[in-house]
mmCIF file of C-alpha atoms and ligand atoms in Angstrom:
data_model
loop_
_atom_site.group_PDB
_atom_site.id
_atom_site.type_symbol
_atom_site.label_atom_id
_atom_site.label_comp_id
_atom_site.label_asym_id
_atom_site.label_seq_id
_atom_site.Cartn_x
_atom_site.Cartn_y
_atom_site.Cartn_z
ATOM 1 C CA MET A 1 80.718 110.246 124.075
ATOM 2 C CA ASN A 2 83.180 112.979 124.907
ATOM 3 C CA PRO A 3 84.431 115.311 122.132
ATOM 4 C CA THR A 4 87.799 113.541 121.805
ATOM 5 C CA ALA A 5 86.074 110.194 121.346
ATOM 6 C CA THR A 6 83.739 111.705 118.727
ATOM 7 C CA GLN A 7 86.723 113.095 116.879
ATOM 8 C CA SER A 8 88.584 109.789 116.958
ATOM 9 C CA ARG A 9 85.462 107.954 115.803
ATOM 10 C CA GLU A 10 85.390 110.104 112.677
ATOM 11 C CA GLN A 11 89.139 109.703 112.178
ATOM 12 C CA THR A 12 88.886 105.952 112.662
ATOM 13 C CA ILE A 13 86.038 105.591 110.198
ATOM 14 C CA SER A 14 87.875 107.696 107.654
ATOM 15 C CA ALA A 15 91.117 105.713 108.105
ATOM 16 C CA LEU A 16 89.182 102.474 107.590
ATOM 17 C CA GLN A 17 87.507 103.917 104.486
ATOM 18 C CA GLN A 18 90.718 105.275 102.989
ATOM 19 C CA GLY A 19 93.041 102.327 103.657
ATOM 20 C CA GLU A 20 93.272 99.680 100.968
ATOM 21 C CA ARG A 21 95.362 97.001 102.664
ATOM 22 C CA PHE A 22 95.033 96.100 106.339
ATOM 23 C CA LEU A 23 96.750 93.912 108.877
ATOM 24 C CA LEU A 24 94.588 93.082 111.896
ATOM 25 C CA VAL A 25 96.105 91.962 115.173
ATOM 26 C CA THR A 26 94.999 91.362 118.736
ATOM 27 C CA HIS A 27 96.577 90.472 122.061
ATOM 28 C CA GLU A 28 98.324 87.205 122.874
ATOM 29 C CA HIS A 29 96.267 84.330 124.265
ATOM 30 C CA PRO A 30 93.217 85.826 122.557
ATOM 31 C CA ASP A 31 89.928 85.629 124.460
ATOM 32 C CA GLY A 32 86.398 85.837 123.057
ATOM 33 C CA ASP A 33 86.493 89.600 122.636
ATOM 34 C CA ALA A 34 89.906 89.548 120.953
ATOM 35 C CA LEU A 35 88.781 86.872 118.484
ATOM 36 C CA GLY A 36 85.315 88.325 117.970
ATOM 37 C CA SER A 37 86.711 91.792 117.266
ATOM 38 C CA LEU A 38 89.387 90.474 114.936
ATOM 39 C CA LEU A 39 87.035 88.268 112.895
ATOM 40 C CA SER A 40 84.217 90.801 112.700
ATOM 41 C CA MET A 41 86.533 93.638 111.687
ATOM 42 C CA SER A 42 88.051 91.450 109.001
ATOM 43 C CA LEU A 43 84.594 90.653 107.578
ATOM 44 C CA ILE A 44 83.513 94.296 107.789
ATOM 45 C CA LEU A 45 86.582 95.532 105.902
ATOM 46 C CA ARG A 46 86.190 92.802 103.291
ATOM 47 C CA ALA A 47 82.584 93.883 102.798
ATOM 48 C CA LEU A 48 84.088 97.239 101.835
ATOM 49 C CA GLY A 49 86.317 95.514 99.273
ATOM 50 C CA LYS A 50 89.551 95.829 101.288
ATOM 51 C CA ASP A 51 92.533 93.502 101.278
ATOM 52 C CA VAL A 52 92.682 92.162 104.843
ATOM 53 C CA VAL A 53 95.185 89.912 106.561
ATOM 54 C CA SER A 54 94.540 88.836 110.168
ATOM 55 C CA PHE A 55 97.369 87.635 112.383
ATOM 56 C CA ILE A 56 97.371 85.248 115.342
ATOM 57 C CA ALA A 57 100.686 83.886 116.654
ATOM 58 C CA ALA A 58 101.343 80.185 116.030
ATOM 59 C CA ASP A 59 101.615 79.655 119.808
ATOM 60 C CA ASP A 60 97.969 80.660 120.140
ATOM 61 C CA LEU A 61 96.721 78.163 117.544
ATOM 62 C CA PRO A 62 94.776 75.977 117.434
ATOM 63 C CA LEU A 63 92.245 77.956 119.456
ATOM 64 C CA SER A 64 91.082 76.479 122.745
ATOM 65 C CA TYR A 65 87.885 74.428 122.736
ATOM 66 C CA GLU A 66 85.579 77.369 123.546
ATOM 67 C CA TYR A 67 86.485 78.989 120.263
ATOM 68 C CA ASP A 68 87.302 76.037 118.029
ATOM 69 C CA TRP A 69 84.081 76.521 116.039
ATOM 70 C CA LEU A 70 85.301 79.871 114.709
ATOM 71 C CA ASP A 71 86.480 79.965 111.123
ATOM 72 C CA VAL A 72 90.142 80.893 111.362
ATOM 73 C CA SER A 73 91.074 79.266 108.046
ATOM 74 C CA ASP A 74 92.446 82.458 106.564
ATOM 75 C CA ILE A 75 94.237 83.709 109.677
ATOM 76 C CA VAL A 76 98.001 83.861 109.219
ATOM 77 C CA SER A 77 100.721 83.217 111.798
ATOM 78 C CA GLU A 78 103.500 84.756 109.747
ATOM 79 C CA ILE A 79 103.850 88.469 109.559
ATOM 80 C CA PRO A 80 103.169 89.385 105.915
ATOM 81 C CA ARG A 81 106.120 90.751 103.916
ATOM 82 C CA ASP A 82 104.249 93.927 103.109
ATOM 83 C CA ALA A 83 103.301 94.570 106.743
ATOM 84 C CA ASP A 84 104.989 97.958 106.678
ATOM 85 C CA GLU A 85 102.752 99.044 103.807
ATOM 86 C CA ARG A 86 99.560 97.978 105.502
ATOM 87 C CA VAL A 87 97.379 99.874 107.935
ATOM 88 C CA VAL A 88 97.864 97.900 111.122
ATOM 89 C CA VAL A 89 94.757 97.721 113.281
ATOM 90 C CA PHE A 90 95.289 96.673 116.888
ATOM 91 C CA LEU A 91 92.051 95.375 118.403
ATOM 92 C CA ASP A 92 91.542 94.878 122.159
ATOM 93 C CA CYS A 93 95.264 95.463 122.841
ATOM 94 C CA GLY A 94 96.044 97.589 125.891
ATOM 95 C CA ASN A 95 99.641 98.014 124.816
ATOM 96 C CA THR A 96 102.024 96.825 122.121
ATOM 97 C CA GLU A 97 104.147 94.811 124.564
ATOM 98 C CA ARG A 98 101.515 92.112 124.327
ATOM 99 C CA SER A 99 101.865 91.953 120.551
ATOM 100 C CA PRO A 100 104.457 90.054 118.531
ATOM 101 C CA LEU A 101 104.055 92.688 115.812
ATOM 102 C CA VAL A 102 105.804 95.380 117.743
ATOM 103 C CA ASP A 103 108.878 95.458 115.496
ATOM 104 C CA ALA A 104 107.132 94.600 112.263
ATOM 105 C CA ALA A 105 104.367 97.153 112.651
ATOM 106 C CA ALA A 106 103.859 99.696 109.962
ATOM 107 C CA ALA A 107 105.015 103.259 110.040
ATOM 108 C CA PRO A 108 103.474 104.830 113.119
ATOM 109 C CA GLU A 109 101.177 106.964 110.985
ATOM 110 C CA HIS A 110 99.418 103.787 109.885
ATOM 111 C CA LEU A 111 98.625 102.395 113.291
ATOM 112 C CA LEU A 112 95.019 102.213 114.438
ATOM 113 C CA ASN A 113 94.444 101.398 118.070
ATOM 114 C CA ILE A 114 90.858 100.311 118.772
ATOM 115 C CA ASP A 115 90.309 99.241 122.354
ATOM 116 C CA HIS A 116 88.416 99.617 125.626
ATOM 117 C CA HIS A 117 91.152 99.026 128.261
ATOM 118 C CA HIS A 118 91.281 102.064 130.523
ATOM 119 C CA ASP A 119 95.065 101.703 130.874
ATOM 120 C CA ASN A 120 95.637 101.549 127.105
ATOM 121 C CA THR A 121 98.993 103.209 126.460
ATOM 122 C CA ARG A 122 97.670 105.127 123.433
ATOM 123 C CA PHE A 123 100.376 103.821 121.100
ATOM 124 C CA GLY A 124 98.518 104.381 117.830
ATOM 125 C CA SER A 125 98.512 107.148 115.260
ATOM 126 C CA ILE A 126 94.787 107.092 115.950
ATOM 127 C CA ASP A 127 93.773 105.930 119.387
ATOM 128 C CA TYR A 128 90.120 105.049 119.498
ATOM 129 C CA VAL A 129 89.902 103.927 123.098
ATOM 130 C CA LEU A 130 86.462 103.914 124.690
ATOM 131 C CA GLU A 131 86.748 102.967 128.333
ATOM 132 C CA ASP A 132 82.971 102.838 128.726
ATOM 133 C CA ALA A 133 82.549 100.210 126.033
ATOM 134 C CA SER A 134 81.817 96.739 127.424
ATOM 135 C CA SER A 135 84.046 95.162 124.831
ATOM 136 C CA THR A 136 86.081 95.958 121.766
ATOM 137 C CA ALA A 137 83.326 94.136 119.881
ATOM 138 C CA GLU A 138 80.923 96.860 121.001
ATOM 139 C CA ILE A 139 83.196 99.476 119.403
ATOM 140 C CA VAL A 140 83.531 97.433 116.199
ATOM 141 C CA TRP A 141 79.731 97.075 116.054
ATOM 142 C CA ASP A 142 79.366 100.858 116.198
ATOM 143 C CA LEU A 143 82.069 101.303 113.551
ATOM 144 C CA ALA A 144 80.237 98.869 111.232
ATOM 145 C CA ASN A 145 77.180 101.083 111.544
ATOM 146 C CA GLY A 146 79.324 104.180 110.938
ATOM 147 C CA LEU A 147 80.840 102.574 107.859
ATOM 148 C CA GLY A 148 77.416 101.605 106.535
ATOM 149 C CA VAL A 149 78.243 97.899 106.476
ATOM 150 C CA ALA A 150 75.183 95.695 106.943
ATOM 151 C CA LEU A 151 75.620 92.985 109.572
ATOM 152 C CA THR A 152 75.727 89.487 108.119
ATOM 153 C CA PRO A 153 75.136 86.465 110.394
ATOM 154 C CA GLU A 154 78.921 85.810 110.334
ATOM 155 C CA ILE A 155 79.736 89.339 111.482
ATOM 156 C CA ALA A 156 76.951 89.236 114.090
ATOM 157 C CA GLU A 157 78.153 85.896 115.515
ATOM 158 C CA ALA A 158 81.697 87.186 115.964
ATOM 159 C CA LEU A 159 80.473 90.396 117.592
ATOM 160 C CA TYR A 160 78.111 88.470 119.868
ATOM 161 C CA LEU A 161 80.977 86.268 121.027
ATOM 162 C CA GLY A 162 83.007 89.343 122.033
ATOM 163 C CA LEU A 163 80.030 90.892 123.773
ATOM 164 C CA ILE A 164 78.987 87.884 125.865
ATOM 165 C CA THR A 165 82.491 86.945 126.949
ATOM 166 C CA ASP A 166 83.619 90.424 128.018
ATOM 167 C CA THR A 167 80.364 91.143 129.874
ATOM 168 C CA GLY A 168 80.421 87.750 131.622
ATOM 169 C CA ARG A 169 77.188 86.888 129.840
ATOM 170 C CA PHE A 170 75.770 90.347 130.686
ATOM 171 C CA MET A 171 76.456 89.903 134.414
ATOM 172 C CA TYR A 172 79.317 92.383 134.880
ATOM 173 C CA PRO A 173 78.688 96.080 135.556
ATOM 174 C CA ASN A 174 80.047 96.912 132.082
ATOM 175 C CA ALA A 175 76.876 95.468 130.519
ATOM 176 C CA THR A 176 75.072 98.735 129.817
ATOM 177 C CA PRO A 177 71.774 99.448 128.063
ATOM 178 C CA ARG A 178 73.940 99.993 124.990
ATOM 179 C CA SER A 179 75.399 96.467 125.285
ATOM 180 C CA HIS A 180 71.900 95.041 125.474
ATOM 181 C CA ALA A 181 70.810 97.157 122.507
ATOM 182 C CA MET A 182 73.748 95.711 120.601
ATOM 183 C CA ALA A 183 72.645 92.182 121.547
ATOM 184 C CA THR A 184 69.131 92.961 120.315
ATOM 185 C CA GLU A 185 70.486 94.115 116.975
ATOM 186 C CA LEU A 186 72.777 91.098 116.610
ATOM 187 C CA LEU A 187 70.052 88.581 117.488
ATOM 188 C CA ALA A 188 67.700 90.294 115.013
ATOM 189 C CA VAL A 189 70.159 89.371 112.249
ATOM 190 C CA GLY A 190 69.119 85.782 112.906
ATOM 191 C CA ILE A 191 72.067 84.328 114.817
ATOM 192 C CA ASP A 192 71.495 81.559 117.351
ATOM 193 C CA GLY A 193 72.527 83.139 120.663
ATOM 194 C CA ASN A 194 71.845 79.984 122.647
ATOM 195 C CA LEU A 195 74.059 77.931 120.342
ATOM 196 C CA ILE A 196 76.929 80.379 120.889
ATOM 197 C CA PHE A 197 76.449 80.200 124.672
ATOM 198 C CA ARG A 198 76.513 76.412 124.554
ATOM 199 C CA ARG A 199 79.608 76.300 122.368
ATOM 200 C CA VAL A 200 81.518 78.645 124.659
ATOM 201 C CA TYR A 201 80.271 77.621 128.115
ATOM 202 C CA GLU A 202 78.766 74.136 127.881
ATOM 203 C CA ASN A 203 81.341 72.246 125.956
ATOM 204 C CA LEU A 204 83.531 71.529 128.980
ATOM 205 C CA PRO A 205 86.231 68.880 128.615
ATOM 206 C CA GLU A 206 86.187 66.477 131.570
ATOM 207 C CA ALA A 207 89.753 67.458 132.502
ATOM 208 C CA LYS A 208 88.513 70.990 133.083
ATOM 209 C CA LEU A 209 85.922 69.702 135.542
ATOM 210 C CA HIS A 210 88.715 68.004 137.512
ATOM 211 C CA LEU A 211 90.861 71.147 137.447
ATOM 212 C CA PHE A 212 87.922 73.199 138.761
ATOM 213 C CA ALA A 213 87.375 70.655 141.530
ATOM 214 C CA ARG A 214 91.061 70.938 142.489
ATOM 215 C CA ALA A 215 90.992 74.728 142.485
ATOM 216 C CA LEU A 216 87.853 74.916 144.619
ATOM 217 C CA THR A 217 89.232 72.368 147.097
ATOM 218 C CA VAL A 218 92.430 74.354 147.707
ATOM 219 C CA ALA A 219 90.698 77.765 147.948
ATOM 220 C CA GLU A 220 91.981 79.928 150.807
ATOM 221 C CA ARG A 221 90.727 83.126 152.430
ATOM 222 C CA TYR A 222 92.839 86.055 153.600
ATOM 223 C CA LEU A 223 92.093 89.442 155.162
ATOM 224 C CA ASP A 224 88.954 88.133 156.914
ATOM 225 C CA GLY A 225 87.754 86.716 153.637
ATOM 226 C CA ARG A 226 88.151 89.864 151.578
ATOM 227 C CA LEU A 227 90.673 87.972 149.452
ATOM 228 C CA THR A 228 89.733 84.500 148.191
ATOM 229 C CA LEU A 229 92.357 82.691 146.172
ATOM 230 C CA SER A 230 93.455 79.363 144.810
ATOM 231 C CA VAL A 231 96.956 78.317 143.838
ATOM 232 C CA LEU A 232 97.391 75.676 141.144
ATOM 233 C CA SER A 233 100.766 74.032 140.664
ATOM 234 C CA ASN A 234 102.271 72.429 137.582
ATOM 235 C CA ASP A 235 101.502 69.075 139.253
ATOM 236 C CA ASP A 236 97.815 69.964 139.518
ATOM 237 C CA PHE A 237 97.638 70.588 135.786
ATOM 238 C CA GLU A 238 99.510 67.402 135.048
ATOM 239 C CA GLN A 239 97.389 65.242 137.338
ATOM 240 C CA CYS A 240 94.152 66.633 135.907
ATOM 241 C CA GLY A 241 95.422 66.374 132.343
ATOM 242 C CA ALA A 242 94.497 70.015 131.846
ATOM 243 C CA PRO A 243 96.330 72.756 129.939
ATOM 244 C CA ALA A 244 96.682 76.218 131.479
ATOM 245 C CA SER A 245 93.839 77.577 129.362
ATOM 246 C CA TYR A 246 91.350 75.442 131.346
ATOM 247 C CA THR A 247 91.665 77.827 134.306
ATOM 248 C CA GLU A 248 89.318 80.191 132.472
ATOM 249 C CA GLY A 249 86.273 80.705 134.706
ATOM 250 C CA ILE A 250 87.692 79.446 138.020
ATOM 251 C CA VAL A 251 88.212 82.932 139.380
ATOM 252 C CA ASP A 252 84.517 83.708 138.850
ATOM 253 C CA PHE A 253 83.612 80.966 141.351
ATOM 254 C CA LEU A 254 86.092 82.355 143.879
ATOM 255 C CA ARG A 255 84.702 85.837 143.441
ATOM 256 C CA ALA A 256 81.206 84.628 144.240
ATOM 257 C CA VAL A 257 82.146 83.564 147.782
ATOM 258 C CA ASP A 258 80.402 85.646 150.449
ATOM 259 C CA GLY A 259 82.556 88.495 151.766
ATOM 260 C CA THR A 260 85.046 88.360 148.899
ATOM 261 C CA ARG A 261 86.196 91.711 147.533
ATOM 262 C CA VAL A 262 89.005 90.332 145.392
ATOM 263 C CA ALA A 263 89.387 86.850 143.944
ATOM 264 C CA ALA A 264 92.678 85.600 142.579
ATOM 265 C CA LEU A 265 93.751 82.531 140.731
ATOM 266 C CA ILE A 266 97.476 81.943 140.979
ATOM 267 C CA ARG A 267 98.950 79.354 138.682
ATOM 268 C CA GLU A 268 102.462 78.086 138.434
ATOM 269 C CA THR A 269 104.019 78.319 135.019
ATOM 270 C CA THR A 270 107.331 77.191 133.638
ATOM 271 C CA ASP A 271 108.720 78.728 130.479
ATOM 272 C CA GLU A 272 112.083 79.703 129.037
ATOM 273 C CA SER A 273 112.550 82.289 131.819
ATOM 274 C CA GLY A 274 112.100 79.616 134.478
ATOM 275 C CA GLN A 275 109.453 79.025 137.106
ATOM 276 C CA SER A 276 107.003 81.829 137.900
ATOM 277 C CA TYR A 277 103.359 82.501 138.748
ATOM 278 C CA ARG A 278 100.563 84.012 136.712
ATOM 279 C CA VAL A 279 98.004 85.863 138.780
ATOM 280 C CA SER A 280 94.511 86.530 137.464
ATOM 281 C CA MET A 281 92.304 88.794 139.611
ATOM 282 C CA ARG A 282 88.673 89.879 139.725
ATOM 283 C CA SER A 283 87.106 92.572 141.837
ATOM 284 C CA SER A 284 83.722 91.502 143.169
ATOM 285 C CA ASP A 285 82.021 94.809 143.911
ATOM 286 C CA GLY A 286 84.107 97.271 141.921
ATOM 287 C CA GLU A 287 85.364 98.954 145.122
ATOM 288 C CA ILE A 288 88.890 97.639 144.732
ATOM 289 C CA ASP A 289 90.695 98.427 141.480
ATOM 290 C CA VAL A 290 92.562 95.230 140.669
ATOM 291 C CA SER A 291 94.341 96.856 137.714
ATOM 292 C CA MET A 292 96.288 98.915 140.297
ATOM 293 C CA ILE A 293 97.388 95.712 141.998
ATOM 294 C CA ALA A 294 98.295 94.231 138.621
ATOM 295 C CA ARG A 295 100.408 97.279 137.767
ATOM 296 C CA ALA A 296 102.205 96.997 141.099
ATOM 297 C CA GLY A 297 103.071 93.466 139.999
ATOM 298 C CA GLY A 298 104.157 94.497 136.516
ATOM 299 C CA GLY A 299 100.921 93.699 134.632
ATOM 300 C CA GLY A 300 97.705 95.469 133.713
ATOM 301 C CA GLY A 301 94.032 95.147 132.849
ATOM 302 C CA HIS A 302 90.667 96.570 133.785
ATOM 303 C CA PRO A 303 89.603 97.839 137.243
ATOM 304 C CA ALA A 304 87.432 94.740 137.643
ATOM 305 C CA ALA A 305 89.660 92.170 135.893
ATOM 306 C CA ALA A 306 93.431 92.255 135.681
ATOM 307 C CA GLY A 307 96.525 90.123 135.948
ATOM 308 C CA PHE A 308 100.279 89.885 136.092
ATOM 309 C CA LYS A 309 103.160 87.467 136.001
ATOM 310 C CA SER A 310 105.556 87.302 138.926
ATOM 311 C CA GLU A 311 108.876 85.785 139.848
ATOM 312 C CA LEU A 312 107.979 86.049 143.535
ATOM 313 C CA GLY A 313 107.537 82.897 145.582
ATOM 314 C CA ARG A 314 104.071 81.778 146.586
ATOM 315 C CA ASP A 315 104.030 83.307 150.067
ATOM 316 C CA ASP A 316 105.590 86.616 148.979
ATOM 317 C CA LEU A 317 103.061 86.844 146.204
ATOM 318 C CA ILE A 318 100.130 86.344 148.552
ATOM 319 C CA ALA A 319 101.676 88.899 150.924
ATOM 320 C CA LEU A 320 101.864 91.389 148.039
ATOM 321 C CA LEU A 321 98.185 90.868 147.225
ATOM 322 C CA CYS A 322 97.185 91.311 150.882
ATOM 323 C CA GLU A 323 99.266 94.483 151.176
ATOM 324 C CA GLN A 324 97.839 95.977 147.988
ATOM 325 C CA ILE A 325 94.247 95.157 148.928
ATOM 326 C CA SER A 326 94.699 96.567 152.436
ATOM 327 C CA GLU A 327 95.985 99.816 150.911
ATOM 328 C CA GLN A 328 92.753 100.180 148.971
ATOM 329 C CA SER A 329 90.245 99.077 151.592
HETATM 330 MN MN1 MN B 1 88.081 93.148 125.607
#
């Protein structure tokens, strides 16, 4: 760890020790790492006797099927009245634009930003951003050790969820010896790792199978195969009976196709601002930084996994991707 990170680790631990009341938040459409970090941090702070409120927006509840086994019974969807008196802890949030708490957040001196996104905008009073961490869960795990909180099976399960989802089940390059050491420690607590895998990855609704089939059928290659993408329309979702969240995982199939440097899943979406596309990208070999492409499109993410929303039409969007990839390769 570099000296700045060491300093912020101490500051973070001391802020967590000194605070009495906390409000924990994560990014919208929370994934396994967002949920795992939020739930584990809540349990860790409660083990220290703190008053903890965790927030997830009503739009994001109930959780999608992968995560419906998590105990979210005490998660609130209303911003507590005393939010401005609480230490607000942002977990796995690259920026505050993705959070509904942006206006309600506490005084800036009570804002803890714990994350691993390399493009984190450092919006906190304490920014504990470790780009080398596989997941925010990995940072929370280290903080639990720093705080002297013993891992219970509940804490370990939540941390394990964050770890396996953000490392792609230990397949992505971010799965370091440290990530595996973390897994060893979590499994030693007595959690059932296989059960968590099955709950998250082998609990597929049939509609998701049909959506995958559709996406793989319409896959296209550009730039001599360096870009592999699928476009899913509103009709595709309707005909398969699948919500947008069922696209999770499709892009990993596209990325696996021989010769692919970048895989993209483009899905149509209609909301209050009208019709647009959401683009989710993965870099296959780490040579192309997809977060740069995402930023060019008005989004963000990690070098190997990023996304953006666009008002461009289908063809213009694909042209933008091709242009951006050609610039980098
Ligand atoms: Mn994460």
